[in-house]
PDB file of C-alpha atoms and ligand atoms in Angstrom:
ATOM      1  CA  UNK A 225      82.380 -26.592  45.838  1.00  0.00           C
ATOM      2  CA  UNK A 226      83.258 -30.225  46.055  1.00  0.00           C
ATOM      3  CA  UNK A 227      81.784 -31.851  49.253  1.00  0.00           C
ATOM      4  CA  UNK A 228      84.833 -34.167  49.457  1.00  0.00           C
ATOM      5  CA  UNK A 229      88.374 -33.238  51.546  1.00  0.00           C
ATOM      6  CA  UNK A 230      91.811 -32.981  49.171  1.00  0.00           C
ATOM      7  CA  UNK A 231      93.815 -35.306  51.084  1.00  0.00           C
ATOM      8  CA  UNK A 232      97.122 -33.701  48.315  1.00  0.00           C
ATOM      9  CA  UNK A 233      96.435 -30.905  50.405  1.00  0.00           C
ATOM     10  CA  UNK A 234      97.161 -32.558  53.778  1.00  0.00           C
ATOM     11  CA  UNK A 235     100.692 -33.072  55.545  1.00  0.00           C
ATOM     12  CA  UNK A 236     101.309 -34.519  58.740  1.00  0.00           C
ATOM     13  CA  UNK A 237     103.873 -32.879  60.853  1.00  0.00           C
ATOM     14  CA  UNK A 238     105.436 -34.920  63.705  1.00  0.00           C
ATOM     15  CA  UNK A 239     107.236 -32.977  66.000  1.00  0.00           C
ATOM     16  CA  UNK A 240     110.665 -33.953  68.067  1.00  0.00           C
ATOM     17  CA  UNK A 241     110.128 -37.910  67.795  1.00  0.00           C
ATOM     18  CA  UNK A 242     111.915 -39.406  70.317  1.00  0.00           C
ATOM     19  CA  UNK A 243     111.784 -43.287  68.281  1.00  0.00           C
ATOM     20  CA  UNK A 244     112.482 -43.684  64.829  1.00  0.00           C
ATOM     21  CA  UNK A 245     110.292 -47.031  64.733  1.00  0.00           C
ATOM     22  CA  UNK A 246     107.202 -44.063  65.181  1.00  0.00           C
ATOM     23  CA  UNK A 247     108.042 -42.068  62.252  1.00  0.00           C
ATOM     24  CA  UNK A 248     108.057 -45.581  60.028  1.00  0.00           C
ATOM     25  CA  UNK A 249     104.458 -46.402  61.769  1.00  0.00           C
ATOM     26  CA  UNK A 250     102.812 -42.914  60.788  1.00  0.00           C
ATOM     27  CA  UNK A 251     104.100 -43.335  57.354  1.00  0.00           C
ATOM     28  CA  UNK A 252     102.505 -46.706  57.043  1.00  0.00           C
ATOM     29  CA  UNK A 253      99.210 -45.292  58.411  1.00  0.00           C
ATOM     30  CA  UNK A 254      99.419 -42.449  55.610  1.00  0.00           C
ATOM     31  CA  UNK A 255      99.686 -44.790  53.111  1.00  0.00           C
ATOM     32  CA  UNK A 256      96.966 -46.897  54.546  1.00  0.00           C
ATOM     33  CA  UNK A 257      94.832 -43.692  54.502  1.00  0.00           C
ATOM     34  CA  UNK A 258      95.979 -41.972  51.175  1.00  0.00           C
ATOM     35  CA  UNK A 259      98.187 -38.969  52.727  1.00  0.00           C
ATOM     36  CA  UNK A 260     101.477 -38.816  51.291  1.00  0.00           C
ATOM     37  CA  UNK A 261     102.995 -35.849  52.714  1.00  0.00           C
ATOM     38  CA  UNK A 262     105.153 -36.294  55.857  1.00  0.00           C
ATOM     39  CA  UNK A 263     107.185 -33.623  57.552  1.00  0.00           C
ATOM     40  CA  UNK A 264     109.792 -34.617  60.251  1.00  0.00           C
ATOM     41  CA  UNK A 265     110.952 -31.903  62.979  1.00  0.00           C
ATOM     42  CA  UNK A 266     114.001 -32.157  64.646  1.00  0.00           C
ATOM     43  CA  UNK A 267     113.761 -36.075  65.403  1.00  0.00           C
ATOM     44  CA  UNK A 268     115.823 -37.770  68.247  1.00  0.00           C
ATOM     45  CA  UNK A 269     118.592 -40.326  67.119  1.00  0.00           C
ATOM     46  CA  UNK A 270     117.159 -40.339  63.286  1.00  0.00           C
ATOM     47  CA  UNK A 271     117.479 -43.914  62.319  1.00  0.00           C
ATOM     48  CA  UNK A 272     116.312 -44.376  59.137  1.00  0.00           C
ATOM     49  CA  UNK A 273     116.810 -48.171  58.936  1.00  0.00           C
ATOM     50  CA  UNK A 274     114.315 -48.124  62.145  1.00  0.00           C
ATOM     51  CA  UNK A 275     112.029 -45.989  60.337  1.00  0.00           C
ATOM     52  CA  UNK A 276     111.918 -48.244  57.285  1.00  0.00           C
ATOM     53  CA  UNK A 277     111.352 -51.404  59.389  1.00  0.00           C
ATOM     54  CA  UNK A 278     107.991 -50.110  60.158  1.00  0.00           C
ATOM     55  CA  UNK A 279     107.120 -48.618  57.457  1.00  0.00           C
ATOM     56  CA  UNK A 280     107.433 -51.752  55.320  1.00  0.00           C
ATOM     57  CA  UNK A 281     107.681 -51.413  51.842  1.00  0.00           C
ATOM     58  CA  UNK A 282     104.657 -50.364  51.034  1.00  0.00           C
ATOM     59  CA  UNK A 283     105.359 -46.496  52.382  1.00  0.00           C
ATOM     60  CA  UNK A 284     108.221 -46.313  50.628  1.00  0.00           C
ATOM     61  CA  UNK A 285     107.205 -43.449  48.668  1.00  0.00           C
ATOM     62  CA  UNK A 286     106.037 -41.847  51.906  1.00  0.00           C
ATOM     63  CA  UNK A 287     109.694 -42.218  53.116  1.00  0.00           C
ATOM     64  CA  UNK A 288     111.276 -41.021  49.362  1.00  0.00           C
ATOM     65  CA  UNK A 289     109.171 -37.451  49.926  1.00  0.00           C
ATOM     66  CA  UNK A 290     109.428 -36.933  53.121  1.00  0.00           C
ATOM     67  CA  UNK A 291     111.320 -33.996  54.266  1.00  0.00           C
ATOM     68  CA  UNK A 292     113.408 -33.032  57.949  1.00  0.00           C
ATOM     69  CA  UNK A 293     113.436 -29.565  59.101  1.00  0.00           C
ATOM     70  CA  UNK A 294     115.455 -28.047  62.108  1.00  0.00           C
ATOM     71  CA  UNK A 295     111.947 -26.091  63.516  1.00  0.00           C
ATOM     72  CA  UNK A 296     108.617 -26.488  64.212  1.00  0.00           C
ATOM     73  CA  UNK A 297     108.140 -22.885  62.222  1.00  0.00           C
ATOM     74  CA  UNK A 298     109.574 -24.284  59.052  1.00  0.00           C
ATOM     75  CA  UNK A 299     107.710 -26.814  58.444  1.00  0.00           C
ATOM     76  CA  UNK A 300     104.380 -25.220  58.474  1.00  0.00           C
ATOM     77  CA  UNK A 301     105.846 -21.832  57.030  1.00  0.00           C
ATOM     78  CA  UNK A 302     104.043 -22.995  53.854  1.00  0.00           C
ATOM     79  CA  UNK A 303     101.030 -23.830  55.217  1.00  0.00           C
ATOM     80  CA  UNK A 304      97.690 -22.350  55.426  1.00  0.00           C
ATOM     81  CA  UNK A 305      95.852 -24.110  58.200  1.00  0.00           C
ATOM     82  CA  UNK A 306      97.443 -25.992  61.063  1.00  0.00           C
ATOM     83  CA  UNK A 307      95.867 -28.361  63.041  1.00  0.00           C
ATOM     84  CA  UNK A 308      97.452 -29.466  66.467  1.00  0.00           C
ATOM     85  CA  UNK A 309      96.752 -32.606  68.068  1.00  0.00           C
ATOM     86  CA  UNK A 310      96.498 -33.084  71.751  1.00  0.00           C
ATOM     87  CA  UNK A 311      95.973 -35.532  74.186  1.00  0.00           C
ATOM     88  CA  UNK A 312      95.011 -33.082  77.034  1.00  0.00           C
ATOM     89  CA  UNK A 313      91.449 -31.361  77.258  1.00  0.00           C
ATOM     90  CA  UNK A 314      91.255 -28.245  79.655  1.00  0.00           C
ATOM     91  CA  UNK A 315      92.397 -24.927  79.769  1.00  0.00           C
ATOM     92  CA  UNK A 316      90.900 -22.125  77.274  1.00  0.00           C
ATOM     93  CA  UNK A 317      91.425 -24.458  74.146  1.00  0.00           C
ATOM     94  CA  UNK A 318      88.370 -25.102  72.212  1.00  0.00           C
ATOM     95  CA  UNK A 319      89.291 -28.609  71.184  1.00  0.00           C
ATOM     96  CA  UNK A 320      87.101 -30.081  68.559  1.00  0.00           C
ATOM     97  CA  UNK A 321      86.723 -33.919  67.725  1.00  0.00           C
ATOM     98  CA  UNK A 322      88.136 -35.632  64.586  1.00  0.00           C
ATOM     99  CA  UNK A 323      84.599 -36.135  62.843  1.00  0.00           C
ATOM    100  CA  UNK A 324      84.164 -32.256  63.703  1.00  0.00           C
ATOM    101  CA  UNK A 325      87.388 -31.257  62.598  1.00  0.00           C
ATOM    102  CA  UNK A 326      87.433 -32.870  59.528  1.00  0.00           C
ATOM    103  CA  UNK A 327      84.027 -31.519  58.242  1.00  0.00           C
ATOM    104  CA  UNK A 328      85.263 -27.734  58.719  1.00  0.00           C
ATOM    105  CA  UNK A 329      88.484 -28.743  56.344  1.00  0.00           C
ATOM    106  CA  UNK A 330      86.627 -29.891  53.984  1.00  0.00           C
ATOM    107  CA  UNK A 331      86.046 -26.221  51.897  1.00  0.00           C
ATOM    108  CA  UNK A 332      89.462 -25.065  53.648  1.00  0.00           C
ATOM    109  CA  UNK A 333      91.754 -28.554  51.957  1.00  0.00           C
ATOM    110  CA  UNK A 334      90.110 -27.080  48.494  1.00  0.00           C
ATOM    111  CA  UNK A 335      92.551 -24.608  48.262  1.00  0.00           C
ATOM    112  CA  UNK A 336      95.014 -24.380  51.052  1.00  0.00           C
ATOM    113  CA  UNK A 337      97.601 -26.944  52.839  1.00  0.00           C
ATOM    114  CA  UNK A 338      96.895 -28.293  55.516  1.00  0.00           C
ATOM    115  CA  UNK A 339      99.077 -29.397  58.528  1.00  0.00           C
ATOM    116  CA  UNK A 340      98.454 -31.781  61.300  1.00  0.00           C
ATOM    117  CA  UNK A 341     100.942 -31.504  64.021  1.00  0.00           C
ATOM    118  CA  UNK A 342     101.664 -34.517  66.233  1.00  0.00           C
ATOM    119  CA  UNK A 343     103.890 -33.604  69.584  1.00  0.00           C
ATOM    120  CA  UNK A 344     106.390 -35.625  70.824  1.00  0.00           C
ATOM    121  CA  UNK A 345     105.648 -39.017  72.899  1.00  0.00           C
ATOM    122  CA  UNK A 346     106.652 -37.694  76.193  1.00  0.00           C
ATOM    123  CA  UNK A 347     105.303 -34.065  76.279  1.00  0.00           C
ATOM    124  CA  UNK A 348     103.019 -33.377  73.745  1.00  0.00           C
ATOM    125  CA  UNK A 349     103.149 -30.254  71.957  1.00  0.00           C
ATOM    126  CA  UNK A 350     104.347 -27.419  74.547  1.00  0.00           C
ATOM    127  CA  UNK A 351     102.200 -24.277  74.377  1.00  0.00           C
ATOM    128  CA  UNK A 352     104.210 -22.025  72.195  1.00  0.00           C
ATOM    129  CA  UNK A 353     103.891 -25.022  69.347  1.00  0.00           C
ATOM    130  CA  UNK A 354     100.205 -24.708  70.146  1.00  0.00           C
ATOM    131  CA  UNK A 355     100.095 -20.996  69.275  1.00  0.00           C
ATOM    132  CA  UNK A 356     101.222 -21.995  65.940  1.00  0.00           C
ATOM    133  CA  UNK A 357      98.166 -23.949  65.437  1.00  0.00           C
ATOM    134  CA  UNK A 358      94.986 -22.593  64.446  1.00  0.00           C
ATOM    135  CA  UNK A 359      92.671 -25.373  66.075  1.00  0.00           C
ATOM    136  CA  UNK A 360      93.324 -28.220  67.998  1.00  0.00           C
ATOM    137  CA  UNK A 361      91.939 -32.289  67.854  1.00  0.00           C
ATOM    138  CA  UNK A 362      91.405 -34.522  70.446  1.00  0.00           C
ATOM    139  CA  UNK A 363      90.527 -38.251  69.998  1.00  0.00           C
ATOM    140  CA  UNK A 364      88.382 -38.879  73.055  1.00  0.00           C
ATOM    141  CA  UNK A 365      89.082 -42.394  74.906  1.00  0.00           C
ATOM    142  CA  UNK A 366      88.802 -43.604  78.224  1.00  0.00           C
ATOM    143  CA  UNK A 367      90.396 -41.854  81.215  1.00  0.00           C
ATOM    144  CA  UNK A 368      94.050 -43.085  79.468  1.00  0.00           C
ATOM    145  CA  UNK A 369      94.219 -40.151  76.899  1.00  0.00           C
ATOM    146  CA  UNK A 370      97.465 -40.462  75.318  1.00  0.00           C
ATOM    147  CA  UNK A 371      97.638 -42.496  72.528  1.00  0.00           C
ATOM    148  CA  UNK A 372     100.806 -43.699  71.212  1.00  0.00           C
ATOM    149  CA  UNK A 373     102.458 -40.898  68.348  1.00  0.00           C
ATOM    150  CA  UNK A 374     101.841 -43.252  65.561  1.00  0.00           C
ATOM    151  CA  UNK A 375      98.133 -44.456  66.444  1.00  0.00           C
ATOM    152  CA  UNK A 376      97.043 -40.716  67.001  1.00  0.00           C
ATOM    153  CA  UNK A 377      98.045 -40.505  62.853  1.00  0.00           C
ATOM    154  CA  UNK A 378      96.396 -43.636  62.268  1.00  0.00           C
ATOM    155  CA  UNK A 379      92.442 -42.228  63.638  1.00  0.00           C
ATOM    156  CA  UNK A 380      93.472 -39.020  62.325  1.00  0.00           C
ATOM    157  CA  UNK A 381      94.685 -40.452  58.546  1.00  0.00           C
ATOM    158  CA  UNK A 382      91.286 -42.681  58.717  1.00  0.00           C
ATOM    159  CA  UNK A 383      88.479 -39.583  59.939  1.00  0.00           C
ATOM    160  CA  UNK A 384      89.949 -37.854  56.469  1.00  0.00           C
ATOM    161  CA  UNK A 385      90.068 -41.110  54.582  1.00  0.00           C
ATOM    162  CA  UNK A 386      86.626 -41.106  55.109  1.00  0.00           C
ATOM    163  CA  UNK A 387      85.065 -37.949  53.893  1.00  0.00           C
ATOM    164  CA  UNK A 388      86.846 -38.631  50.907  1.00  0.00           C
ATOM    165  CA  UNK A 389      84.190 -41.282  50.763  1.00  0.00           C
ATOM    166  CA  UNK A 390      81.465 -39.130  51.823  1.00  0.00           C
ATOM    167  CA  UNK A 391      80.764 -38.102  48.446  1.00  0.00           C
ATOM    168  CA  UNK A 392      80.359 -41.295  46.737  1.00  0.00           C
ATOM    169  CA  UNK A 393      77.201 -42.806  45.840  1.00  0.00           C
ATOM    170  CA  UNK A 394      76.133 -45.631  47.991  1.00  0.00           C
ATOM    171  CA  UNK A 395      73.369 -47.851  46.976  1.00  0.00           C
ATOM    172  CA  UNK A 396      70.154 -47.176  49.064  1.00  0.00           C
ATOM    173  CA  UNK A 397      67.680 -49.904  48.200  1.00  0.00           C
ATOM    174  CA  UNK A 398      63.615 -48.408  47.945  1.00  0.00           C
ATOM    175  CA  UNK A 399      61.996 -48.731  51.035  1.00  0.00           C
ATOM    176  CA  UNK A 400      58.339 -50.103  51.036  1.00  0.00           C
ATOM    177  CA  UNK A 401      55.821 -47.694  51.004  1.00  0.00           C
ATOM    178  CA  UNK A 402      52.868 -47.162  52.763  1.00  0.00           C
ATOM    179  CA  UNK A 403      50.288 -48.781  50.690  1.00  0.00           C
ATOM    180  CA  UNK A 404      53.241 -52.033  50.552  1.00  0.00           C
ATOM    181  CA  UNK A 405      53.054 -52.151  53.953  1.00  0.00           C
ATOM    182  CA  UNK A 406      49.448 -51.597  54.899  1.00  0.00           C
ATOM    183  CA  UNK A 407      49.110 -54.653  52.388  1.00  0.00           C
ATOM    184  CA  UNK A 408      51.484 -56.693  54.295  1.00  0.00           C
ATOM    185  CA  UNK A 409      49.702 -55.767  57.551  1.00  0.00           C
ATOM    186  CA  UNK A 410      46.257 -56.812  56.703  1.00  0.00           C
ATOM    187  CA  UNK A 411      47.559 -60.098  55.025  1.00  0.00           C
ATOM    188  CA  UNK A 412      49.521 -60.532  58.014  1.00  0.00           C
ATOM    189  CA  UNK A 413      46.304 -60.158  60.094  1.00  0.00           C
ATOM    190  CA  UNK A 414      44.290 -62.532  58.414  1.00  0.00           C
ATOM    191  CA  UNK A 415      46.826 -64.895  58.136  1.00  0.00           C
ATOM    192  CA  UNK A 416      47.657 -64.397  62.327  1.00  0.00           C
ATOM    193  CA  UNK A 417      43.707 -64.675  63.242  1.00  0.00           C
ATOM    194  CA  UNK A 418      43.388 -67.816  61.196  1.00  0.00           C
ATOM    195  CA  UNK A 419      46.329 -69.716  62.812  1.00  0.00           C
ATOM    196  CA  UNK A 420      44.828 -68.542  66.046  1.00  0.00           C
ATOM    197  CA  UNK A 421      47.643 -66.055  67.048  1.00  0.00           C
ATOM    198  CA  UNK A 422      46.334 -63.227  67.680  1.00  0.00           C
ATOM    199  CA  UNK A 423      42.523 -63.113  69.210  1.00  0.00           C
ATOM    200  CA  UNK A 424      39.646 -62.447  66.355  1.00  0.00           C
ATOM    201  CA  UNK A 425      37.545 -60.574  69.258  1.00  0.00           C
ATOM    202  CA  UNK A 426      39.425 -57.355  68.984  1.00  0.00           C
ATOM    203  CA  UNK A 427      42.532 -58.145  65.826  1.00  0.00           C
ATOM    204  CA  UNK A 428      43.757 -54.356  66.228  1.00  0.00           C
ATOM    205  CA  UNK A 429      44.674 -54.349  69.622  1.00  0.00           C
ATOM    206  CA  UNK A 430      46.887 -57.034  68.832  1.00  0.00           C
ATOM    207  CA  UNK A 431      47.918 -55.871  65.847  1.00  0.00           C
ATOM    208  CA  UNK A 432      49.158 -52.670  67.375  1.00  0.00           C
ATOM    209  CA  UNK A 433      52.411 -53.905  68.841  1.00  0.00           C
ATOM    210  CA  UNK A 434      52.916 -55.972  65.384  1.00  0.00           C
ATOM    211  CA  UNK A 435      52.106 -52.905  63.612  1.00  0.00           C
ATOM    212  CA  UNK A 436      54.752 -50.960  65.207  1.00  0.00           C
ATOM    213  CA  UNK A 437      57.203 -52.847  64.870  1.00  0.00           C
ATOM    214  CA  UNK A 438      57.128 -53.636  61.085  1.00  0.00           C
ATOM    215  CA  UNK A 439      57.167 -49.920  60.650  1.00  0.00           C
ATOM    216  CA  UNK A 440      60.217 -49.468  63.225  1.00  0.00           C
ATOM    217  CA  UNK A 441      62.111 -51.517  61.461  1.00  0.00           C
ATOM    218  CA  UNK A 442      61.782 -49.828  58.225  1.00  0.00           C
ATOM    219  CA  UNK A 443      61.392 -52.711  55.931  1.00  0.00           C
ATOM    220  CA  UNK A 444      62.652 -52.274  52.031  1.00  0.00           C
ATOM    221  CA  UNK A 445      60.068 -52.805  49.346  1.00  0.00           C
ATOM    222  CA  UNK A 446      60.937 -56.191  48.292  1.00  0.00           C
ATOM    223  CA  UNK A 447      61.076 -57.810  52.258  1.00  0.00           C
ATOM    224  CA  UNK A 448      57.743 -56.780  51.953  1.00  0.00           C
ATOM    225  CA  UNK A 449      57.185 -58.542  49.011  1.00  0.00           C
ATOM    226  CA  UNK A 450      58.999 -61.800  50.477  1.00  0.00           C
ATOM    227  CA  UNK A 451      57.022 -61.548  53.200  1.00  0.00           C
ATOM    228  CA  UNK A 452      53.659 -61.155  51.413  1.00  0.00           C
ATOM    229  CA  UNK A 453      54.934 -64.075  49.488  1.00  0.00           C
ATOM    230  CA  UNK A 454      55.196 -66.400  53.018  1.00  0.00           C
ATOM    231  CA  UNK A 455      51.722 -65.465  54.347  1.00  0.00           C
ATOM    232  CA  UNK A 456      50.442 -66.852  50.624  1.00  0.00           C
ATOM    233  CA  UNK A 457      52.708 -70.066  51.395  1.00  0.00           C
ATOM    234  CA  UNK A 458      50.768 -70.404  54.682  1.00  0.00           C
ATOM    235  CA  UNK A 459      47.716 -70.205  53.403  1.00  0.00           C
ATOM    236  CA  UNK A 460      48.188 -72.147  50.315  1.00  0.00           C
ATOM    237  CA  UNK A 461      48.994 -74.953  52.965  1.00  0.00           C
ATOM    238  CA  UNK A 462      46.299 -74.022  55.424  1.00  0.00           C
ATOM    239  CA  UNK A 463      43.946 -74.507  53.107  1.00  0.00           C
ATOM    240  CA  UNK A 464      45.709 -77.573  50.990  1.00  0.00           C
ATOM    241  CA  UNK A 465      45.364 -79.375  54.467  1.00  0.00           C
ATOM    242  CA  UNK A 466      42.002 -78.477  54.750  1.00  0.00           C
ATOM    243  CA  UNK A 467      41.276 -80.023  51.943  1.00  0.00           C
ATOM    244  CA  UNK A 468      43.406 -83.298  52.077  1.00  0.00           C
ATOM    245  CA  UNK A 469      41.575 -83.685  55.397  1.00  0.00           C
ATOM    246  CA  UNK A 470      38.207 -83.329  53.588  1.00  0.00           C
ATOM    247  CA  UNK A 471      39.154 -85.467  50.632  1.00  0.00           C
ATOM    248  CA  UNK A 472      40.872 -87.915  53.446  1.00  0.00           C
ATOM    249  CA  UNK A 473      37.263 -87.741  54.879  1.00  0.00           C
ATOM    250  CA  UNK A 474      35.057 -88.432  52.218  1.00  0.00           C
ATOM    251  CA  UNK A 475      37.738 -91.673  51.426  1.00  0.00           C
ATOM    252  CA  UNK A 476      36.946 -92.914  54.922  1.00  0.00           C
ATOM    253  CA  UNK A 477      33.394 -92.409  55.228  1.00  0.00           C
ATOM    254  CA  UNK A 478      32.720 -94.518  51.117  1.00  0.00           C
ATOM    255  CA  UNK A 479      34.768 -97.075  52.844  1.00  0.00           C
ATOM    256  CA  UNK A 480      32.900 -97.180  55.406  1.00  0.00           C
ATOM    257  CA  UNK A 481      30.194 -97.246  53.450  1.00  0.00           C
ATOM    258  CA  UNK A 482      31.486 -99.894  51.861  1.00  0.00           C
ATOM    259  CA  UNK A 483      32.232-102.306  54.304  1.00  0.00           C
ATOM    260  CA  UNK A 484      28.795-101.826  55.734  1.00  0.00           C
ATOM    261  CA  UNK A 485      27.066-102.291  51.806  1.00  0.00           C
TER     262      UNK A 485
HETATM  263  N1  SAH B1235     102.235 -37.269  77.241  1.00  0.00           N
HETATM  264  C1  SAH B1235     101.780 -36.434  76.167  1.00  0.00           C
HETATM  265  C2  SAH B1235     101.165 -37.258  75.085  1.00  0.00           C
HETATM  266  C3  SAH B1235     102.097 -37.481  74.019  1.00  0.00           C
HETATM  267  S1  SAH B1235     101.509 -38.643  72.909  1.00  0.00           S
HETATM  268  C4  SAH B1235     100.740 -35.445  76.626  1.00  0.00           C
HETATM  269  O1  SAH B1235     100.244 -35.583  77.733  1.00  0.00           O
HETATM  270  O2  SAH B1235     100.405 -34.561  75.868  1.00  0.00           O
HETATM  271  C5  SAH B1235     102.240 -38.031  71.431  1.00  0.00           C
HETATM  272  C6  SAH B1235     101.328 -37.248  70.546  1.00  0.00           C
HETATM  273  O3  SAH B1235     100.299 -38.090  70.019  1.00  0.00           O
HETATM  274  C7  SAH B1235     100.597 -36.070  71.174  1.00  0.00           C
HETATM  275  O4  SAH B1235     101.408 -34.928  71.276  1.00  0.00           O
HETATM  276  C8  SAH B1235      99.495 -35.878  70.172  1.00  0.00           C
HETATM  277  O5  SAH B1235     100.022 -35.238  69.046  1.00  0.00           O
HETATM  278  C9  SAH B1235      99.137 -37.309  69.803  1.00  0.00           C
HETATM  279  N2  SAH B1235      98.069 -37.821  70.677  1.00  0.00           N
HETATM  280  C10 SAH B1235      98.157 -38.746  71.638  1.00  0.00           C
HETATM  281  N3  SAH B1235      96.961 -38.982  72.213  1.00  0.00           N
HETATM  282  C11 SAH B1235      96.088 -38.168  71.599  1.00  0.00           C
HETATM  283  C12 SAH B1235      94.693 -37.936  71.727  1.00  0.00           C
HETATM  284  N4  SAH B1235      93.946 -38.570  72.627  1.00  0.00           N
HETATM  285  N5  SAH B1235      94.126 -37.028  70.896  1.00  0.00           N
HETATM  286  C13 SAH B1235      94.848 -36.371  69.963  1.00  0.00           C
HETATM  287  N6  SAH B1235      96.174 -36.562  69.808  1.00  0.00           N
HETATM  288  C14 SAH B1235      96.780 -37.436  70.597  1.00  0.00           C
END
């Protein structure tokens, strides 16, 4: 069982548009996203010209497919799972979010079709097209819940976009180990009590908060390794200034002999 969603298996359904210049956004946003099936119910003064406009050319394809039906019932009569979106919370509904959602289509898009319905911009989806759904989405905001036709097919077109991606492989770079890290720690000890930062009395205790944070932050293997790499710089030059001084020392003190002589 793949672990990915068939986005050929999803269509988006909007319901009773009331502007043409919506049905040309949703198509661009299904293009953006990879969904290529859109179903049109009963829209209000079709303009197709308007539609195009904001589709751009891009979605024409979306446009050549897509098909107009007279009901709400006919266009999902083919369809397996429907989906209703809704801006309103409350009620009975169980109303899941679109992260949600889209994980529990994942093993249904495999083999069925799949329909999103989108209600129209001033009411919504009344409560006999909700009865045609089999689960509803809401995409939480702030207390303004209704998002504008188009946009609600944009963050639903993207949360399925996505866990198409969920199966790829991403590159996940080693993370130091334990024995790295203890390493780095000690160095970094030594390195801290010589420079005078942290107090030689009692190193741990000041190490602690050092300690934890290098761990916290869940270095990779080869930070470690850089790292490692700049306490040896700092105490190559530590101790190459030690020396200059002593060389710097012995030059003064033969002149001085010298002078003296
Ligand atoms: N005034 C209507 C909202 C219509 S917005 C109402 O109160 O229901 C047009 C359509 O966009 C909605 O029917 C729904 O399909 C979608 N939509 C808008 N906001 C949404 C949200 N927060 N979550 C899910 N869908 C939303």
């Amino acid at each position: 069982m793949s672990d990915r969603i068939r986005l050929e298996n999803i269509a988006i359904v909007l319901h009773q548009p009331r502007f043409s210049e919506n049905i040309g956004a949703a198509a661009r946003a299904m293009r953006n996203m990879g969904i290529r099936r859109l179903r049109v119910v009963d829209p209000h003064m079709y303009d197709f010209e308007r539609v195009q406009r904001m589709a751009t050319h891009s979605a024409a394809d979306v446009l050549r497919d897509m098909e107009i039906f007279d009901s709400l019932a006919d266009a999902l009569a083919e369809c397996e799972y429907v989906v209703g979106t809704t801006a309103r919370l409350g009620g009975q509904r169980v109303v899941n979010t679109p992260p949600r959602m889209v994980q529990q289509l994942i093993p249904i898009s495999q083999e069925n079709r799949i329909a999103f319905v989108f209600g129209r911009e001033d009411r919504g989806l009344s409560n006999e097209d909700l009865r045609l759904c089999h689960s509803l989405v809401n995409i939480p905001t702030a207390e303004f819940s209704s998002l504008n036709m188009a946009q609600a097919v944009m963050v639903i077109c993207y949360e399925l976009f996505t866990a198409t991606l969920a199966g790829k492989k991403t590159f996940v770079p080693r993370m130091a180990n334990r024995f790295e890290l203890d390493g780095m720690l000690t160095d970094l000890k030594d390195v801290l009590i010589k420079i005078s930062y942290i107090n030689p009395e009692n190193p741990d205790y000041w190490m602690n908060h050092i300690r934890s944070f290098f761990t916290r932050i869940q270095l990779r293997a080869r930070e470690v390794s850089i790292i490692r790499g700049l306490i040896r710089q700092v105490n190559w030059y530590g101790e190459k200034r030690y020396r200059d001084g002593l060389e710097e020392q012995k030059a003064a003190d033969k002149t001085e002999e010298c002078t003296r002589t």
